[in-house]
PDB file of C-alpha atoms in Angstrom:
ATOM      1  CA  GLY A   2     -18.705  30.059 -27.314  1.00  0.00           C
ATOM      2  CA  GLU A   3     -20.509  32.052 -30.338  1.00  0.00           C
ATOM      3  CA  ASN A   4     -23.286  31.059 -32.211  1.00  0.00           C
ATOM      4  CA  VAL A   5     -24.528  32.855 -35.459  1.00  0.00           C
ATOM      5  CA  GLU A   6     -27.856  32.949 -37.232  1.00  0.00           C
ATOM      6  CA  GLN A   7     -28.235  33.896 -40.543  1.00  0.00           C
ATOM      7  CA  HIS A   8     -31.493  34.561 -42.408  1.00  0.00           C
ATOM      8  CA  PRO A   9     -32.888  34.068 -44.996  1.00  0.00           C
ATOM      9  CA  SER A  10     -31.077  30.882 -46.494  1.00  0.00           C
ATOM     10  CA  THR A  11     -32.125  32.069 -49.906  1.00  0.00           C
ATOM     11  CA  LEU A  12     -33.037  35.315 -51.409  1.00  0.00           C
ATOM     12  CA  SER A  13     -34.314  36.096 -54.999  1.00  0.00           C
ATOM     13  CA  VAL A  14     -34.490  39.689 -56.229  1.00  0.00           C
ATOM     14  CA  GLN A  15     -34.987  41.665 -59.473  1.00  0.00           C
ATOM     15  CA  GLU A  16     -32.026  43.529 -60.767  1.00  0.00           C
ATOM     16  CA  GLY A  17     -32.134  46.922 -59.375  1.00  0.00           C
ATOM     17  CA  ASP A  18     -33.952  45.945 -56.019  1.00  0.00           C
ATOM     18  CA  SER A  19     -32.250  45.897 -52.830  1.00  0.00           C
ATOM     19  CA  ALA A  20     -31.220  42.996 -50.820  1.00  0.00           C
ATOM     20  CA  VAL A  21     -31.127  42.654 -46.908  1.00  0.00           C
ATOM     21  CA  ILE A  22     -29.447  39.853 -45.207  1.00  0.00           C
ATOM     22  CA  LYS A  23     -29.681  39.495 -41.156  1.00  0.00           C
ATOM     23  CA  CYS A  24     -27.435  37.757 -38.925  1.00  0.00           C
ATOM     24  CA  THR A  25     -28.113  37.520 -34.951  1.00  0.00           C
ATOM     25  CA  TYR A  26     -25.173  36.518 -32.460  1.00  0.00           C
ATOM     26  CA  SER A  27     -25.305  35.248 -29.211  1.00  0.00           C
ATOM     27  CA  ASP A  28     -22.015  36.641 -27.285  1.00  0.00           C
ATOM     28  CA  SER A  29     -22.264  40.366 -26.325  1.00  0.00           C
ATOM     29  CA  ALA A  30     -18.733  40.395 -26.058  1.00  0.00           C
ATOM     30  CA  SER A  31     -18.159  39.921 -29.863  1.00  0.00           C
ATOM     31  CA  ASN A  32     -16.397  42.640 -31.393  1.00  0.00           C
ATOM     32  CA  TYR A  33     -15.782  42.061 -35.172  1.00  0.00           C
ATOM     33  CA  PHE A  34     -18.217  41.184 -37.857  1.00  0.00           C
ATOM     34  CA  PRO A  35     -17.150  40.332 -41.557  1.00  0.00           C
ATOM     35  CA  TRP A  36     -19.145  39.557 -44.500  1.00  0.00           C
ATOM     36  CA  TYR A  37     -17.812  37.267 -47.154  1.00  0.00           C
ATOM     37  CA  LYS A  38     -19.057  36.605 -50.537  1.00  0.00           C
ATOM     38  CA  GLN A  39     -18.380  33.155 -52.164  1.00  0.00           C
ATOM     39  CA  GLU A  40     -19.178  32.692 -55.922  1.00  0.00           C
ATOM     40  CA  LEU A  41     -19.852  29.514 -57.299  1.00  0.00           C
ATOM     41  CA  GLY A  42     -16.631  27.220 -56.925  1.00  0.00           C
ATOM     42  CA  LYS A  43     -14.495  30.006 -55.785  1.00  0.00           C
ATOM     43  CA  ARG A  44     -13.071  31.085 -52.391  1.00  0.00           C
ATOM     44  CA  PRO A  45     -14.829  33.331 -49.919  1.00  0.00           C
ATOM     45  CA  GLN A  46     -13.865  37.058 -50.220  1.00  0.00           C
ATOM     46  CA  LEU A  47     -14.349  39.643 -47.610  1.00  0.00           C
ATOM     47  CA  ILE A  48     -16.612  42.312 -49.126  1.00  0.00           C
ATOM     48  CA  ILE A  49     -17.028  44.555 -45.954  1.00  0.00           C
ATOM     49  CA  ASP A  50     -16.685  44.333 -42.172  1.00  0.00           C
ATOM     50  CA  ILE A  51     -17.602  46.220 -39.037  1.00  0.00           C
ATOM     51  CA  ARG A  52     -16.221  46.738 -35.388  1.00  0.00           C
ATOM     52  CA  SER A  53     -18.302  46.935 -32.493  1.00  0.00           C
ATOM     53  CA  ASN A  54     -17.483  50.678 -31.901  1.00  0.00           C
ATOM     54  CA  VAL A  55     -19.279  51.669 -35.034  1.00  0.00           C
ATOM     55  CA  GLY A  56     -23.028  51.376 -36.125  1.00  0.00           C
ATOM     56  CA  GLU A  57     -22.965  51.395 -39.876  1.00  0.00           C
ATOM     57  CA  LYS A  58     -20.279  51.489 -42.583  1.00  0.00           C
ATOM     58  CA  LYS A  59     -20.811  51.762 -46.134  1.00  0.00           C
ATOM     59  CA  ASP A  60     -18.665  50.900 -49.460  1.00  0.00           C
ATOM     60  CA  GLN A  61     -20.308  52.178 -52.438  1.00  0.00           C
ATOM     61  CA  ARG A  62     -23.550  49.880 -52.890  1.00  0.00           C
ATOM     62  CA  ILE A  63     -22.954  47.668 -49.990  1.00  0.00           C
ATOM     63  CA  ALA A  64     -23.505  48.764 -46.411  1.00  0.00           C
ATOM     64  CA  VAL A  65     -23.337  46.903 -43.186  1.00  0.00           C
ATOM     65  CA  THR A  66     -25.383  48.003 -39.856  1.00  0.00           C
ATOM     66  CA  LEU A  67     -24.816  46.679 -36.401  1.00  0.00           C
ATOM     67  CA  ASN A  68     -27.105  46.798 -33.542  1.00  0.00           C
ATOM     68  CA  LYS A  69     -25.037  45.907 -30.250  1.00  0.00           C
ATOM     69  CA  THR A  70     -28.153  45.867 -28.040  1.00  0.00           C
ATOM     70  CA  ALA A  71     -30.079  43.353 -30.058  1.00  0.00           C
ATOM     71  CA  LYS A  72     -26.738  41.569 -31.069  1.00  0.00           C
ATOM     72  CA  HIS A  73     -27.772  41.495 -34.593  1.00  0.00           C
ATOM     73  CA  PHE A  74     -26.174  43.163 -37.866  1.00  0.00           C
ATOM     74  CA  SER A  75     -27.403  43.275 -41.500  1.00  0.00           C
ATOM     75  CA  LEU A  76     -25.906  43.410 -44.948  1.00  0.00           C
ATOM     76  CA  HIS A  77     -27.493  45.922 -47.369  1.00  0.00           C
ATOM     77  CA  ILE A  78     -26.845  45.678 -51.041  1.00  0.00           C
ATOM     78  CA  THR A  79     -28.521  48.276 -53.258  1.00  0.00           C
ATOM     79  CA  GLU A  80     -29.075  48.520 -56.998  1.00  0.00           C
ATOM     80  CA  THR A  81     -28.329  44.736 -57.125  1.00  0.00           C
ATOM     81  CA  GLN A  82     -26.788  43.535 -60.433  1.00  0.00           C
ATOM     82  CA  PRO A  83     -26.568  39.849 -61.666  1.00  0.00           C
ATOM     83  CA  GLU A  84     -23.056  39.571 -60.338  1.00  0.00           C
ATOM     84  CA  ASP A  85     -23.997  40.000 -57.070  1.00  0.00           C
ATOM     85  CA  SER A  86     -25.325  36.573 -57.380  1.00  0.00           C
ATOM     86  CA  ALA A  87     -23.400  34.493 -54.610  1.00  0.00           C
ATOM     87  CA  VAL A  88     -23.552  33.029 -51.246  1.00  0.00           C
ATOM     88  CA  TYR A  89     -23.072  35.531 -48.617  1.00  0.00           C
ATOM     89  CA  PHE A  90     -21.787  34.468 -45.216  1.00  0.00           C
ATOM     90  CA  CYS A  91     -21.767  36.743 -42.173  1.00  0.00           C
ATOM     91  CA  ALA A  92     -19.327  35.701 -39.265  1.00  0.00           C
ATOM     92  CA  ALA A  93     -18.743  36.924 -35.608  1.00  0.00           C
ATOM     93  CA  ARG A  94     -15.388  37.315 -33.591  1.00  0.00           C
ATOM     94  CA  TYR A  95     -15.947  36.194 -30.165  1.00  0.00           C
ATOM     95  CA  GLY A  96     -14.819  38.788 -27.776  1.00  0.00           C
ATOM     96  CA  GLY A  97     -12.999  35.984 -25.585  1.00  0.00           C
ATOM     97  CA  SER A  98     -10.752  35.145 -28.698  1.00  0.00           C
ATOM     98  CA  ASN A  99      -8.590  37.372 -30.876  1.00  0.00           C
ATOM     99  CA  TYR A 100      -8.640  35.079 -33.706  1.00  0.00           C
ATOM    100  CA  LYS A 101     -11.854  32.702 -33.860  1.00  0.00           C
ATOM    101  CA  LEU A 102     -14.437  33.720 -36.256  1.00  0.00           C
ATOM    102  CA  THR A 103     -17.980  31.856 -36.274  1.00  0.00           C
ATOM    103  CA  PHE A 104     -19.828  31.755 -39.426  1.00  0.00           C
ATOM    104  CA  GLY A 105     -23.505  31.693 -40.218  1.00  0.00           C
ATOM    105  CA  LYS A 106     -24.736  29.129 -42.630  1.00  0.00           C
ATOM    106  CA  GLY A 107     -24.938  31.396 -45.750  1.00  0.00           C
ATOM    107  CA  THR A 108     -27.484  33.010 -47.705  1.00  0.00           C
ATOM    108  CA  LEU A 109     -27.715  32.139 -51.412  1.00  0.00           C
ATOM    109  CA  LEU A 110     -28.704  35.545 -53.260  1.00  0.00           C
ATOM    110  CA  THR A 111     -30.005  35.287 -56.846  1.00  0.00           C
ATOM    111  CA  VAL A 112     -30.416  38.596 -58.623  1.00  0.00           C
ATOM    112  CA  ASN A 113     -32.559  38.182 -61.732  1.00  0.00           C
ATOM    113  CA  PRO A 114     -32.008  40.198 -64.728  1.00  0.00           C
TER     114      PRO A 114
ATOM    115  CA  GLY B  30       1.138  39.304 -54.790  1.00  0.00           C
ATOM    116  CA  ALA B  31       0.041  35.601 -54.864  1.00  0.00           C
ATOM    117  CA  GLY B  32      -2.941  34.799 -52.617  1.00  0.00           C
ATOM    118  CA  VAL B  33      -3.703  31.717 -50.278  1.00  0.00           C
ATOM    119  CA  SER B  34      -3.025  28.655 -52.689  1.00  0.00           C
ATOM    120  CA  GLN B  35      -4.202  25.044 -51.622  1.00  0.00           C
ATOM    121  CA  SER B  36      -3.585  21.714 -53.216  1.00  0.00           C
ATOM    122  CA  PRO B  37      -4.903  19.290 -54.483  1.00  0.00           C
ATOM    123  CA  SER B  38      -7.911  21.233 -55.799  1.00  0.00           C
ATOM    124  CA  ASN B  39      -9.885  17.885 -55.935  1.00  0.00           C
ATOM    125  CA  LYS B  40      -9.432  14.655 -54.150  1.00  0.00           C
ATOM    126  CA  VAL B  41     -11.369  11.686 -54.396  1.00  0.00           C
ATOM    127  CA  THR B  42     -10.309   8.672 -52.281  1.00  0.00           C
ATOM    128  CA  GLU B  43     -11.637   5.451 -50.766  1.00  0.00           C
ATOM    129  CA  LYS B  44     -13.141   4.956 -47.480  1.00  0.00           C
ATOM    130  CA  GLY B  45     -10.266   4.029 -44.955  1.00  0.00           C
ATOM    131  CA  LYS B  46      -7.471   5.601 -46.786  1.00  0.00           C
ATOM    132  CA  ASP B  47      -5.335   8.596 -45.321  1.00  0.00           C
ATOM    133  CA  VAL B  48      -5.289  12.018 -47.390  1.00  0.00           C
ATOM    134  CA  GLU B  49      -3.078  15.136 -46.855  1.00  0.00           C
ATOM    135  CA  LEU B  50      -4.378  18.311 -47.734  1.00  0.00           C
ATOM    136  CA  ARG B  51      -1.885  21.254 -48.351  1.00  0.00           C
ATOM    137  CA  CYS B  52      -1.959  25.109 -47.776  1.00  0.00           C
ATOM    138  CA  ASP B  53       0.385  27.631 -48.743  1.00  0.00           C
ATOM    139  CA  PRO B  54      -0.564  30.946 -46.969  1.00  0.00           C
ATOM    140  CA  ILE B  55       0.235  34.520 -48.066  1.00  0.00           C
ATOM    141  CA  SER B  56       3.842  35.116 -47.447  1.00  0.00           C
ATOM    142  CA  GLY B  57       4.636  36.956 -44.041  1.00  0.00           C
ATOM    143  CA  HIS B  58       1.276  35.789 -42.728  1.00  0.00           C
ATOM    144  CA  THR B  59       1.627  34.599 -39.314  1.00  0.00           C
ATOM    145  CA  ALA B  60      -1.839  33.269 -38.390  1.00  0.00           C
ATOM    146  CA  LEU B  61      -3.339  30.236 -40.105  1.00  0.00           C
ATOM    147  CA  TYR B  62      -6.525  28.836 -40.239  1.00  0.00           C
ATOM    148  CA  TRP B  63      -8.470  25.483 -41.456  1.00  0.00           C
ATOM    149  CA  TYR B  64     -12.128  25.192 -42.070  1.00  0.00           C
ATOM    150  CA  ARG B  65     -14.399  22.827 -43.252  1.00  0.00           C
ATOM    151  CA  GLN B  66     -17.570  23.555 -45.715  1.00  0.00           C
ATOM    152  CA  SER B  67     -19.932  21.067 -45.938  1.00  0.00           C
ATOM    153  CA  LEU B  68     -22.860  21.373 -48.721  1.00  0.00           C
ATOM    154  CA  GLY B  69     -25.543  24.027 -47.397  1.00  0.00           C
ATOM    155  CA  GLN B  70     -23.376  24.764 -44.497  1.00  0.00           C
ATOM    156  CA  GLY B  71     -21.368  27.454 -43.109  1.00  0.00           C
ATOM    157  CA  LEU B  72     -17.642  27.451 -42.491  1.00  0.00           C
ATOM    158  CA  GLU B  73     -16.723  25.311 -39.515  1.00  0.00           C
ATOM    159  CA  PHE B  74     -13.704  26.022 -37.756  1.00  0.00           C
ATOM    160  CA  LEU B  75     -11.206  23.239 -37.467  1.00  0.00           C
ATOM    161  CA  ILE B  76      -7.792  24.714 -36.138  1.00  0.00           C
ATOM    162  CA  TYR B  77      -5.756  27.905 -35.999  1.00  0.00           C
ATOM    163  CA  PHE B  78      -2.106  28.181 -36.160  1.00  0.00           C
ATOM    164  CA  GLN B  79       0.235  31.310 -34.903  1.00  0.00           C
ATOM    165  CA  GLY B  80       3.604  30.543 -36.119  1.00  0.00           C
ATOM    166  CA  ASN B  81       4.214  26.791 -36.059  1.00  0.00           C
ATOM    167  CA  SER B  82       2.139  26.216 -32.766  1.00  0.00           C
ATOM    168  CA  ALA B  83      -1.579  25.595 -32.770  1.00  0.00           C
ATOM    169  CA  PRO B  84      -3.138  27.108 -29.572  1.00  0.00           C
ATOM    170  CA  ASP B  85      -6.560  25.939 -30.640  1.00  0.00           C
ATOM    171  CA  LYS B  86      -7.565  22.683 -32.130  1.00  0.00           C
ATOM    172  CA  SER B  87     -10.786  22.512 -30.840  1.00  0.00           C
ATOM    173  CA  GLY B  88     -12.608  22.313 -34.008  1.00  0.00           C
ATOM    174  CA  LEU B  89     -11.062  18.925 -34.963  1.00  0.00           C
ATOM    175  CA  PRO B  90     -13.962  16.409 -35.356  1.00  0.00           C
ATOM    176  CA  SER B  91     -11.844  13.460 -34.038  1.00  0.00           C
ATOM    177  CA  ASP B  92      -8.596  12.176 -33.460  1.00  0.00           C
ATOM    178  CA  ARG B  93      -8.337  11.036 -37.173  1.00  0.00           C
ATOM    179  CA  PHE B  94      -7.768  14.811 -37.994  1.00  0.00           C
ATOM    180  CA  SER B  95      -4.512  16.426 -37.463  1.00  0.00           C
ATOM    181  CA  ALA B  96      -2.484  19.319 -38.705  1.00  0.00           C
ATOM    182  CA  GLU B  97       0.853  20.731 -38.715  1.00  0.00           C
ATOM    183  CA  ARG B  98       2.688  23.620 -39.931  1.00  0.00           C
ATOM    184  CA  THR B  99       6.460  24.095 -40.559  1.00  0.00           C
ATOM    185  CA  GLY B 100       8.669  26.958 -40.992  1.00  0.00           C
ATOM    186  CA  GLY B 101       5.789  29.338 -40.027  1.00  0.00           C
ATOM    187  CA  SER B 102       4.531  28.753 -43.777  1.00  0.00           C
ATOM    188  CA  VAL B 103       3.168  25.848 -45.234  1.00  0.00           C
ATOM    189  CA  SER B 104       0.488  23.678 -43.490  1.00  0.00           C
ATOM    190  CA  THR B 105      -0.582  20.110 -44.078  1.00  0.00           C
ATOM    191  CA  LEU B 106      -4.235  18.741 -42.661  1.00  0.00           C
ATOM    192  CA  THR B 107      -4.108  14.958 -42.597  1.00  0.00           C
ATOM    193  CA  ILE B 108      -7.143  12.795 -42.384  1.00  0.00           C
ATOM    194  CA  GLN B 109      -6.467   9.326 -41.331  1.00  0.00           C
ATOM    195  CA  ARG B 110      -8.955   6.331 -41.967  1.00  0.00           C
ATOM    196  CA  THR B 111     -11.234   8.429 -44.082  1.00  0.00           C
ATOM    197  CA  GLN B 112     -15.043   8.177 -43.603  1.00  0.00           C
ATOM    198  CA  GLN B 113     -17.848   9.190 -46.064  1.00  0.00           C
ATOM    199  CA  GLU B 114     -18.620  11.984 -43.682  1.00  0.00           C
ATOM    200  CA  ASP B 115     -15.267  13.684 -44.294  1.00  0.00           C
ATOM    201  CA  SER B 116     -16.559  14.492 -47.755  1.00  0.00           C
ATOM    202  CA  ALA B 117     -16.555  18.455 -47.869  1.00  0.00           C
ATOM    203  CA  VAL B 118     -14.716  21.333 -49.082  1.00  0.00           C
ATOM    204  CA  TYR B 119     -11.723  21.961 -46.848  1.00  0.00           C
ATOM    205  CA  LEU B 120     -10.574  25.769 -46.820  1.00  0.00           C
ATOM    206  CA  CYS B 121      -7.425  27.354 -45.547  1.00  0.00           C
ATOM    207  CA  ALA B 122      -7.207  30.865 -44.702  1.00  0.00           C
ATOM    208  CA  SER B 123      -4.216  33.226 -43.465  1.00  0.00           C
ATOM    209  CA  SER B 124      -4.078  36.720 -42.100  1.00  0.00           C
ATOM    210  CA  LEU B 125      -1.153  39.017 -41.182  1.00  0.00           C
ATOM    211  CA  GLY B 126      -1.882  38.688 -37.461  1.00  0.00           C
ATOM    212  CA  ALA B 127      -4.722  36.998 -35.335  1.00  0.00           C
ATOM    213  CA  ARG B 128      -6.735  40.120 -35.494  1.00  0.00           C
ATOM    214  CA  GLU B 129      -6.459  40.654 -39.070  1.00  0.00           C
ATOM    215  CA  THR B 130      -8.630  40.000 -42.118  1.00  0.00           C
ATOM    216  CA  GLN B 131      -8.664  36.437 -43.161  1.00  0.00           C
ATOM    217  CA  TYR B 132      -7.762  35.576 -46.788  1.00  0.00           C
ATOM    218  CA  PHE B 133      -9.123  32.192 -47.960  1.00  0.00           C
ATOM    219  CA  GLY B 134      -7.557  30.021 -50.259  1.00  0.00           C
ATOM    220  CA  PRO B 135      -9.599  28.123 -53.059  1.00  0.00           C
ATOM    221  CA  GLY B 136     -10.300  24.979 -51.173  1.00  0.00           C
ATOM    222  CA  THR B 137      -9.733  21.408 -51.632  1.00  0.00           C
ATOM    223  CA  ARG B 138     -12.952  19.356 -52.519  1.00  0.00           C
ATOM    224  CA  LEU B 139     -12.609  15.983 -50.655  1.00  0.00           C
ATOM    225  CA  LEU B 140     -14.825  13.002 -51.948  1.00  0.00           C
ATOM    226  CA  VAL B 141     -14.794   9.885 -49.895  1.00  0.00           C
ATOM    227  CA  LEU B 142     -16.139   7.021 -51.734  1.00  0.00           C
TER     228      LEU B 142
END
């Protein structure tokens, strides 16, 4: 099965700075990597995803990079704002399954004004 | 349109009692998932439905946990003889198909006293 490690568990930045969260996965056959944002007491919401045939994807201030050789992927948030404060979860879909997501344990991001 | 809904939003029960948690997926979504989120942990996969059948029940922690889905829509997760370690947030997600984006409900926060 798949195993996903996520670091750091907590991250505190000043407003305007960049934030980077990293995840590693164990199964080289994994082919889909979404990132979810969960605000306190709210449901997880997809913010960006990347598939294994792409090395980088951007959406405004958010970007995800994938290194298949090293089996890791990262979330980059630029020009952080207080409303970016939340828990961020990475996930990987195991190549042997077309549905099952394995999640990291989450990163609590705090953006200080 | 309406997103995934879950009920109840909060449930407090006594150890040994049975509980039922309900999930209403997005209309037309054939795939449905249950996850458990414990404090400080990631999302732990419990079960996957495709239509009314559950091809993967591998994440159910014990035989006290069961789930069903009827009419390809509503799903119920039942926990029998609840234990204190069952306390967690139970999240439901649905997707148009197995390989599509998973959309989460708001969760049911279960507390077993």
